[in-house]
mmCIF file of C-alpha atoms in Angstrom:
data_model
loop_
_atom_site.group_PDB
_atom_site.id
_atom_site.type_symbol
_atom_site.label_atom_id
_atom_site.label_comp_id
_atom_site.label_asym_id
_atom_site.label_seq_id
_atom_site.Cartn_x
_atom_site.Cartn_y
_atom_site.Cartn_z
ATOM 1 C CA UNK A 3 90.417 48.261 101.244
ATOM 2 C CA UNK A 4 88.172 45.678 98.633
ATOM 3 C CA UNK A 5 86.113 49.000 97.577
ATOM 4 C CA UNK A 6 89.310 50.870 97.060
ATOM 5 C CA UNK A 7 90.627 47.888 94.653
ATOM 6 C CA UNK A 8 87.473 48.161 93.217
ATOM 7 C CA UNK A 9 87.194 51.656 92.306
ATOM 8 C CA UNK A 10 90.880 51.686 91.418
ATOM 9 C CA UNK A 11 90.699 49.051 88.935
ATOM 10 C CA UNK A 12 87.563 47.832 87.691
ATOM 11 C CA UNK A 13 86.458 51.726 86.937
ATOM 12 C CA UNK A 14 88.947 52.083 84.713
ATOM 13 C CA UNK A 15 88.609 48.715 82.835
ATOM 14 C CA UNK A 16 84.482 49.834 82.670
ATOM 15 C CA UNK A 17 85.527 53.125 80.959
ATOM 16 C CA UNK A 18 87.786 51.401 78.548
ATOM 17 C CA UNK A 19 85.350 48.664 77.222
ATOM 18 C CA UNK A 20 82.683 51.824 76.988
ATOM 19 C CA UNK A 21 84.979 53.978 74.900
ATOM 20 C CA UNK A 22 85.576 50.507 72.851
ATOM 21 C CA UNK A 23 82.760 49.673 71.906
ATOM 22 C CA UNK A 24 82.055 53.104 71.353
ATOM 23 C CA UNK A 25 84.120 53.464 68.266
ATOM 24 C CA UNK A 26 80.971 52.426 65.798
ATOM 25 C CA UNK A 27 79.071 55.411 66.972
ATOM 26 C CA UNK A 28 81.464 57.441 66.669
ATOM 27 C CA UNK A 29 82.195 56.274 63.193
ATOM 28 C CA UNK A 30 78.606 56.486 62.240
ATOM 29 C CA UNK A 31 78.360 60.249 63.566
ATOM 30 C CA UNK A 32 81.813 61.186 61.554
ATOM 31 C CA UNK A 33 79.542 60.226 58.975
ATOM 32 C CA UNK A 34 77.270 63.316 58.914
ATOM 33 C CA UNK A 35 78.748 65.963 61.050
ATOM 34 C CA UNK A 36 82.204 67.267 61.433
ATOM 35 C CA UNK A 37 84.089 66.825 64.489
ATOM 36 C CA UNK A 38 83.641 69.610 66.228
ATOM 37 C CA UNK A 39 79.910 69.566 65.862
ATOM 38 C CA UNK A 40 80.015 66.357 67.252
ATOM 39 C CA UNK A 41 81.870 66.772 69.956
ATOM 40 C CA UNK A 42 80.317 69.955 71.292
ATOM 41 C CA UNK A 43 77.493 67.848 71.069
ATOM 42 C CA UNK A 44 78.235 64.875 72.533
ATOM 43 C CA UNK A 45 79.667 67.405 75.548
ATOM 44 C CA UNK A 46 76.758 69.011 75.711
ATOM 45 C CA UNK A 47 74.707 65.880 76.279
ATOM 46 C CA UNK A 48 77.055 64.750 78.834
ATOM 47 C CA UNK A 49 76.970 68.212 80.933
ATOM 48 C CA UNK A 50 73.309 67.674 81.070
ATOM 49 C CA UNK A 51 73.778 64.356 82.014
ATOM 50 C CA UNK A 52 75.817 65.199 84.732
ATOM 51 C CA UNK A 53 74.689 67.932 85.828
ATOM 52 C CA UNK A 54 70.871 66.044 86.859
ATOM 53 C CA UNK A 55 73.256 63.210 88.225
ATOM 54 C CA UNK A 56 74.923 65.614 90.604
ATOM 55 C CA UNK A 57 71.477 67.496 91.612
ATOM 56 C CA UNK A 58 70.199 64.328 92.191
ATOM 57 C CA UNK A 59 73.335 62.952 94.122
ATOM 58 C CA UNK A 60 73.341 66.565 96.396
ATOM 59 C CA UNK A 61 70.168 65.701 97.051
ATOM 60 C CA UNK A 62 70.280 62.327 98.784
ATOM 61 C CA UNK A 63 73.055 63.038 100.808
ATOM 62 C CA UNK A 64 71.308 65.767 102.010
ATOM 63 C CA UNK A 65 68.212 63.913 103.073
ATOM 64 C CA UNK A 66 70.545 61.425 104.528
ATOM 65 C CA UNK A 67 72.228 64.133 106.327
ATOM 66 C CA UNK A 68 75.996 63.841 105.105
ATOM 67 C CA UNK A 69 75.936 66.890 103.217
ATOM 68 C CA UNK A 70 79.370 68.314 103.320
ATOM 69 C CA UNK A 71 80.287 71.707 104.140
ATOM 70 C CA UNK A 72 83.266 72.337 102.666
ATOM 71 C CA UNK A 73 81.586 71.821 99.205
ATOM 72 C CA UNK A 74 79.793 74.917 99.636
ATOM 73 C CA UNK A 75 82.853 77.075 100.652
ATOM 74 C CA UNK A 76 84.624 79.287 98.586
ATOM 75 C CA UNK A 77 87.763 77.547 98.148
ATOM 76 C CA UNK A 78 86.429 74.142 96.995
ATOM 77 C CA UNK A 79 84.401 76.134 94.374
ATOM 78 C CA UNK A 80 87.463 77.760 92.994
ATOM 79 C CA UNK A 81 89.257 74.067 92.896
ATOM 80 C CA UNK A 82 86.338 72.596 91.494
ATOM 81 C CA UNK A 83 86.144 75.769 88.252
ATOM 82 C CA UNK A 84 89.697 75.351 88.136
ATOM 83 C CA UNK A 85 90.248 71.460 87.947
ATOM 84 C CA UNK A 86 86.995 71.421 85.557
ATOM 85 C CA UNK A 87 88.157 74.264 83.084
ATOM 86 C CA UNK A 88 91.770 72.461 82.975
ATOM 87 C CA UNK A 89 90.469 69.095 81.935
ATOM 88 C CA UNK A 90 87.629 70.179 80.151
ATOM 89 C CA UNK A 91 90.942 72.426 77.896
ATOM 90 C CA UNK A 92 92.893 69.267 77.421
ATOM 91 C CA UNK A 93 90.060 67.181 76.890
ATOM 92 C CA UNK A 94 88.794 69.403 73.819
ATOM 93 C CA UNK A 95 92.004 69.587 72.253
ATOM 94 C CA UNK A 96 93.132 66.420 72.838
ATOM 95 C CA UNK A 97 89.775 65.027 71.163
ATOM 96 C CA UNK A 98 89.690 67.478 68.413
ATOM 97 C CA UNK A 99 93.615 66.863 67.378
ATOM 98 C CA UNK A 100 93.300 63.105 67.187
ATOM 99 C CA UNK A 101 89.951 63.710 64.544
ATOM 100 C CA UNK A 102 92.370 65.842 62.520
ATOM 101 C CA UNK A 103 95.463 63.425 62.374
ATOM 102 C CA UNK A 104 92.180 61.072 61.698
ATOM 103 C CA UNK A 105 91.951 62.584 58.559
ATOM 104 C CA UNK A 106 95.013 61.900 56.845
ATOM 105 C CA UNK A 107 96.869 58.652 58.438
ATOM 106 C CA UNK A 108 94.608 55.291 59.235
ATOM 107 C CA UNK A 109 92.582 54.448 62.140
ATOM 108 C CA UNK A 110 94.827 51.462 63.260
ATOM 109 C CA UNK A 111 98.253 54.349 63.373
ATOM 110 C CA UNK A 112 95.547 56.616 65.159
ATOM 111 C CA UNK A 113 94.926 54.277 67.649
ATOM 112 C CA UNK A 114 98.506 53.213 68.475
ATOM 113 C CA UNK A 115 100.019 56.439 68.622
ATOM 114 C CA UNK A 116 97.022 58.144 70.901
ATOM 115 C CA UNK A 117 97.495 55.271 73.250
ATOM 116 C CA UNK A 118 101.495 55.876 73.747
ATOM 117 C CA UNK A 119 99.709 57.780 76.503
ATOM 118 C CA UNK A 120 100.634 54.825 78.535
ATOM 119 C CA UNK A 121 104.339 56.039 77.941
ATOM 120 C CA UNK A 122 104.311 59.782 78.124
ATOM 121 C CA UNK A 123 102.110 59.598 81.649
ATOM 122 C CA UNK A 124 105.180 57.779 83.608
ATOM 123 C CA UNK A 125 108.380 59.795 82.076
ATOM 124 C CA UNK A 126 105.817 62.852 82.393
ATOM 125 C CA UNK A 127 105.402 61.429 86.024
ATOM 126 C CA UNK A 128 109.051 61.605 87.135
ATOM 127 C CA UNK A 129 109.242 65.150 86.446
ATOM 128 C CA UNK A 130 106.460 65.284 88.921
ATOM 129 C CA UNK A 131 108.275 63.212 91.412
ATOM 130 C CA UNK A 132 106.029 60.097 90.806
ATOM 131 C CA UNK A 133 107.760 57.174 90.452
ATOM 132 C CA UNK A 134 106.507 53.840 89.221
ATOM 133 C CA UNK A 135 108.005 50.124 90.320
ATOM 134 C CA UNK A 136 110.088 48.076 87.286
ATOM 135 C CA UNK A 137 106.600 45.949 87.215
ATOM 136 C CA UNK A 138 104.974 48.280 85.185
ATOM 137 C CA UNK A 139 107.866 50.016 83.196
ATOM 138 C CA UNK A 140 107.880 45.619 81.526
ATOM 139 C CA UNK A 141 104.271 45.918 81.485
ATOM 140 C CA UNK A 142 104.088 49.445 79.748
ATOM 141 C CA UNK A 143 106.940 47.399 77.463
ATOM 142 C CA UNK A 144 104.422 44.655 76.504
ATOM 143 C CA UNK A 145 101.381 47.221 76.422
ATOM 144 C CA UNK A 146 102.659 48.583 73.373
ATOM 145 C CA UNK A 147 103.995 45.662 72.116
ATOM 146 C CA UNK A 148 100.393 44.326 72.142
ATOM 147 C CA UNK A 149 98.928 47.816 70.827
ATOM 148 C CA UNK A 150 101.469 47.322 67.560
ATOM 149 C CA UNK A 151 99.585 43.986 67.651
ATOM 150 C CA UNK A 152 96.298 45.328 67.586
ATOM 151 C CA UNK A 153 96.403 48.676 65.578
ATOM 152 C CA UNK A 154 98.955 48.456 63.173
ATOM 153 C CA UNK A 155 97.741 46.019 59.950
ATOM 154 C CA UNK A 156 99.840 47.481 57.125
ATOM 155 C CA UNK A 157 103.509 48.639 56.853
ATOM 156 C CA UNK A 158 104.745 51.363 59.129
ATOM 157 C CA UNK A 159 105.000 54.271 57.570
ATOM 158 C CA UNK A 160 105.174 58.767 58.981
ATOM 159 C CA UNK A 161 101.846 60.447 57.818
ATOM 160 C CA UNK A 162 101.437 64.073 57.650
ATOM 161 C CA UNK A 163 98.466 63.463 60.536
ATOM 162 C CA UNK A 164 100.732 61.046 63.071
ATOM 163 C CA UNK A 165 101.802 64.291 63.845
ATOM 164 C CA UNK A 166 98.818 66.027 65.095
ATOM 165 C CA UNK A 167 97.920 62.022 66.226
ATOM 166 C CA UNK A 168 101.362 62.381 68.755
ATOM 167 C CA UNK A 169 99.883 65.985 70.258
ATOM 168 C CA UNK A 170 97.381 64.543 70.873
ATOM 169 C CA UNK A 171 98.785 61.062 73.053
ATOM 170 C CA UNK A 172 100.336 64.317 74.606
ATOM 171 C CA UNK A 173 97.052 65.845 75.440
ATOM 172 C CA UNK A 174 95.451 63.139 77.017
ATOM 173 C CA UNK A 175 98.702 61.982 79.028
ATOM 174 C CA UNK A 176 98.099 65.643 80.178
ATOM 175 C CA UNK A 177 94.642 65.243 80.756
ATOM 176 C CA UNK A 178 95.135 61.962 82.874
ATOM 177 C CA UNK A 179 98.005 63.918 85.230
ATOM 178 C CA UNK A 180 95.250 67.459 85.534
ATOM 179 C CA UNK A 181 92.747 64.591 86.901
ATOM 180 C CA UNK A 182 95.595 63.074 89.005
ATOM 181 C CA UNK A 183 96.022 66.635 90.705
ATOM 182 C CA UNK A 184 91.949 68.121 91.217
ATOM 183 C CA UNK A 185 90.298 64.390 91.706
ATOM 184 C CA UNK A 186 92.235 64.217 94.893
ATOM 185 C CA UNK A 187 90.679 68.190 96.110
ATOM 186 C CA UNK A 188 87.032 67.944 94.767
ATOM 187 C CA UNK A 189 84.316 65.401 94.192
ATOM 188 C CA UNK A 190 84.987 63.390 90.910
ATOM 189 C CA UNK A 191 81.469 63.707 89.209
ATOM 190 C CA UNK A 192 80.729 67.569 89.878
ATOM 191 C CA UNK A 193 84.227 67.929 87.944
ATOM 192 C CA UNK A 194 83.377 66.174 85.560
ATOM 193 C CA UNK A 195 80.199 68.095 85.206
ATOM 194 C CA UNK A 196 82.613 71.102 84.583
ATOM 195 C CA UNK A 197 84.635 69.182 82.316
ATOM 196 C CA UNK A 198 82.033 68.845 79.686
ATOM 197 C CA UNK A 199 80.309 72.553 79.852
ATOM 198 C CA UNK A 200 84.320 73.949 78.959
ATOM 199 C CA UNK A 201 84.604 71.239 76.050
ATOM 200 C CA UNK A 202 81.041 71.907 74.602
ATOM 201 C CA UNK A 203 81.593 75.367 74.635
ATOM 202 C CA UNK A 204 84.735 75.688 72.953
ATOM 203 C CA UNK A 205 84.058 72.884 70.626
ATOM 204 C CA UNK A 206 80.819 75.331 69.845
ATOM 205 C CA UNK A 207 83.135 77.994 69.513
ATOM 206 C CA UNK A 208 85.070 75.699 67.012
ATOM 207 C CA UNK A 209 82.172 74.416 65.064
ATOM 208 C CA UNK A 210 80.750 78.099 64.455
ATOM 209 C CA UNK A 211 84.422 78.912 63.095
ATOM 210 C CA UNK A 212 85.482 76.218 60.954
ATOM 211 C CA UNK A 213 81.738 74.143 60.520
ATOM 212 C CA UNK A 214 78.715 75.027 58.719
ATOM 213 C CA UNK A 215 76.266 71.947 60.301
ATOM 214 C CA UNK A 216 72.588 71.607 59.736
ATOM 215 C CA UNK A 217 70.100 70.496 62.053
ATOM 216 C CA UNK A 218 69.146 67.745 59.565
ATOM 217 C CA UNK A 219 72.557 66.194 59.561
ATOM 218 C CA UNK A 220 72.486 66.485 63.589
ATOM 219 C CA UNK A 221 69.057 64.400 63.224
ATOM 220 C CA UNK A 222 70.603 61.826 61.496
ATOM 221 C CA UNK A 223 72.996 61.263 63.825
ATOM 222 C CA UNK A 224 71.061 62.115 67.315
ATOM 223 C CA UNK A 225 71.270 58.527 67.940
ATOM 224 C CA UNK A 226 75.149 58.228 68.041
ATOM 225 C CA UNK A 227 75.552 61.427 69.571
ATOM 226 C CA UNK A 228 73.228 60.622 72.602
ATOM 227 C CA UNK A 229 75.015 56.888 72.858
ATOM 228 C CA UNK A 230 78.517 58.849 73.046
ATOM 229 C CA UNK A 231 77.451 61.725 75.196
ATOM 230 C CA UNK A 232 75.794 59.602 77.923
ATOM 231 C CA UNK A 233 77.626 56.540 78.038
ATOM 232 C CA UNK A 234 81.719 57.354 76.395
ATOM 233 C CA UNK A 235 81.275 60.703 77.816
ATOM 234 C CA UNK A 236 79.164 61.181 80.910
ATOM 235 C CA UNK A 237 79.652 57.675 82.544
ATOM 236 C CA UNK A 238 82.900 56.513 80.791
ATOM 237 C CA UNK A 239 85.169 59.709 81.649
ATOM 238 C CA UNK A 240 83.167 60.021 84.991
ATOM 239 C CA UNK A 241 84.404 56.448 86.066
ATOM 240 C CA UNK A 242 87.991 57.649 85.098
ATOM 241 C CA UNK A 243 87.896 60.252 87.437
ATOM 242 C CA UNK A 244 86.553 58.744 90.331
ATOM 243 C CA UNK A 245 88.739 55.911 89.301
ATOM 244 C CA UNK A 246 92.059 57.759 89.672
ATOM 245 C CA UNK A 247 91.703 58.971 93.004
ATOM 246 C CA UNK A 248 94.606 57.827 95.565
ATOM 247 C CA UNK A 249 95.501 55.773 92.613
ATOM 248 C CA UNK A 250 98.729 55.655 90.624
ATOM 249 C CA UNK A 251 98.335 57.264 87.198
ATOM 250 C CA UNK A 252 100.442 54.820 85.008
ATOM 251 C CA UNK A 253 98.356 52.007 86.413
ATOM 252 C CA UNK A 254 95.170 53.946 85.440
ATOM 253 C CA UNK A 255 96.716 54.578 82.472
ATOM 254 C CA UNK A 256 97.491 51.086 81.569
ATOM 255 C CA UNK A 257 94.038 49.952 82.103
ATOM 256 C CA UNK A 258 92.108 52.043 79.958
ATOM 257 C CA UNK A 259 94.810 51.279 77.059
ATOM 258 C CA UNK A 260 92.392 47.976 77.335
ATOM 259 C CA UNK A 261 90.095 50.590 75.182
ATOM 260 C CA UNK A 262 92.273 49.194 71.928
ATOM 261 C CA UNK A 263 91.431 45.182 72.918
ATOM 262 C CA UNK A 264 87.899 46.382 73.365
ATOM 263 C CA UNK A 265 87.368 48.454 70.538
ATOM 264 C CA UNK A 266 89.287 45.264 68.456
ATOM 265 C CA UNK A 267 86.685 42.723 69.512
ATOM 266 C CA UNK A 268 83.690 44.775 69.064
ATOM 267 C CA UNK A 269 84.527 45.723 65.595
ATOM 268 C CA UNK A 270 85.189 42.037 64.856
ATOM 269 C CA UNK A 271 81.533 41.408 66.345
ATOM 270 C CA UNK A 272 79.494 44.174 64.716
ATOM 271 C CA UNK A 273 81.148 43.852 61.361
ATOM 272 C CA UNK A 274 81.988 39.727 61.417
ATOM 273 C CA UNK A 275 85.741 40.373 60.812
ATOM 274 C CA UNK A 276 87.515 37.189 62.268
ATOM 275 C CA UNK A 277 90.589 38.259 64.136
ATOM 276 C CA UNK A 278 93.995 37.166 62.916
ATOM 277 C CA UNK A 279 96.783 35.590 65.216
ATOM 278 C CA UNK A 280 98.305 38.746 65.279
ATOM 279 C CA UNK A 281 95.850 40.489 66.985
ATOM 280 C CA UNK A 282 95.617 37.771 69.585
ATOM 281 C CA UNK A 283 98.471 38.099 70.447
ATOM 282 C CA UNK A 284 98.077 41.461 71.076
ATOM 283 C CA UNK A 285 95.268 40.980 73.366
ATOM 284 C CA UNK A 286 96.884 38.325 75.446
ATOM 285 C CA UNK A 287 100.070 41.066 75.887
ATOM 286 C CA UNK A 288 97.845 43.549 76.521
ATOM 287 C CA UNK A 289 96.507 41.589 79.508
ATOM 288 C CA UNK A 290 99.948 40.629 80.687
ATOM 289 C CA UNK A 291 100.946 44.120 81.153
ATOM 290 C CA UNK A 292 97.592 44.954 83.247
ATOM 291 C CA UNK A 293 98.562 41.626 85.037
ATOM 292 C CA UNK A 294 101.883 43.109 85.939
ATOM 293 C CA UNK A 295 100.800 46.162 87.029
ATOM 294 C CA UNK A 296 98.644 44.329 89.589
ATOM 295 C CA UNK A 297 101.610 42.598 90.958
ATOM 296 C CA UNK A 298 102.404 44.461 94.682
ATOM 297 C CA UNK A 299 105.651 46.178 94.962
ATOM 298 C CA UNK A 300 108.422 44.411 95.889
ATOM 299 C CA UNK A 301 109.565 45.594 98.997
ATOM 300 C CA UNK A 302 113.348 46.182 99.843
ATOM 301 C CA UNK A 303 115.099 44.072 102.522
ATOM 302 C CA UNK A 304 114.921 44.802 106.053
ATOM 303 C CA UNK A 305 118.130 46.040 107.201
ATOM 304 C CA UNK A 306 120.283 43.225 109.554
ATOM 305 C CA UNK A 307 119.885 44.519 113.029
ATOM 306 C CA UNK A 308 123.024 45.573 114.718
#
């Protein structure tokens, strides 16, 4: 029961302070290379990451003898292509929409609007017959109440990229409820393996289309790109998806939204920015609303016995 908690909830808060403090990387790689390049790189670093953790992982439960059969039957292959291509689709797009709205609105908008994930995951959720207790509709309330906190540092205002920015909170809502559905058929890593070979290959596809990158400009940035490929990519996105299994996804959800209070104090450390009351307030709502989203169920009334 502990190890479930566990892997339920810490997992997801590790993945979230990963892709934080991930965000100067990533900025110094936008620097050099367009964002497809980067992230077919950064994929392809994490498939080959993954792929020697899963030979090696195969491997010990083998010699330990709880090698399980039905991962080398026909059907669990089929789930495991299937589950992999899907998020490894909405992954690509999802990452490759939010560089373009990038572009043309500010990073603080980019940020707020990508992580109204935390909203479009529950209503997206009823349609699937997954309902979520009034505990964490209030926190999902004060979750984006604290993101406006965080993200937003200038006046309000409709770019032409919030658009693309709002496809893409769409995207990774998707991506979260795709996990939701495979994590619970096939083992978490091996789909994440297949996750990354479908995004580096059509973000290849992408970059050979719309990119003309040099291998000198991928030098300069092999150290950002290996940072982001092992640890945002391979471990962070891994952790997700072991995370989310026989969990609820709004929950999940909710806790890696912590990515925005992580990504705020890291940029305050690496570039000495003090943060303003404003965005402390926005981290302690942001904490709230994981806080409620803790909180057990409140279980009806037993019925008066005749």
């Amino acid at each position: 029961m502990r190890t479930n908690w566990i892997r339920q909830n810490v997992l997801p808060v590790l993945a979230a302070l990963i892709w934080g403090t991930a965000f100067v990387f990533q900025s110094v790689g936008a620097d050099f290379v367009g964002p497809f390049t980067f992230n077919a790189a950064r994929s392809a670093v994490a498939f080959l990451f993954l792929l020697v953790v899963c030979v090696v992982l195969r491997a010990a439960r083998r010699k330990a003898g709880r090698e399980e059969a039905e991962k080398s039957t026909p059907a669990y292959r089929k789930e495991l292509l299937l589950g992999g291509a899907c998020c490894g689709v909405a992954l690509t797009v999802a990452a490759n929409l939010q560089q373009k709205g990038i572009e043309s609105t500010t990073p603080g908008k980019a940020g707020f609007i990508t992580a109204l994930y935390i909203v479009i995951v529950p209503i997206l959720g009823l349609f699937l017959k997954k309902k979520a207790p009034r505990s964490i509709w209030l926190g999902i309330v004060l979750a984006v109440a604290g993101l406006y906190c965080l993200c937003i540092t200038e006046e309000f205002t409709i770019a032409a990229g919030d658009f693309y920015i709002l496809l893409c909170a769409f995207c990774f809502a998707g991506h979260i409820l795709v996990i939701d559905h495979f994590t619970q058929k096939v083992d978490g890593v091996e789909m994440s393996c297949v996750q990354f070979l479908v995004a580096a290959a059509l973000s290849a596809v992408g970059m050979l289309v719309t990119e003309s990158p040099t291998w000198e400009a991928v030098r300069l940035c092999a150290g950002p790109i290996l940072f982001v490929g092992v640890f945002s990519s391979g471990v962070a996105y891994t952790l997700q998806i072991v995370a989310q299994k026989g969990s609820n996804p709004t929950v999940v959800s909710l806790l890696l939204s912590l990515e925005s209070v992580f990504a705020t104090i890291a940029g305050a450390v690496a570039f000495g920015n003090q943060m303003s009351g404003k965005e402390y307030l926005g981290c302690v709502l942001m904490l709230a609303a994981v806080v409620l989203a803790q909180l057990p169920e409140r279980k009806s009334a037993a019925q008066p016995e005749a």
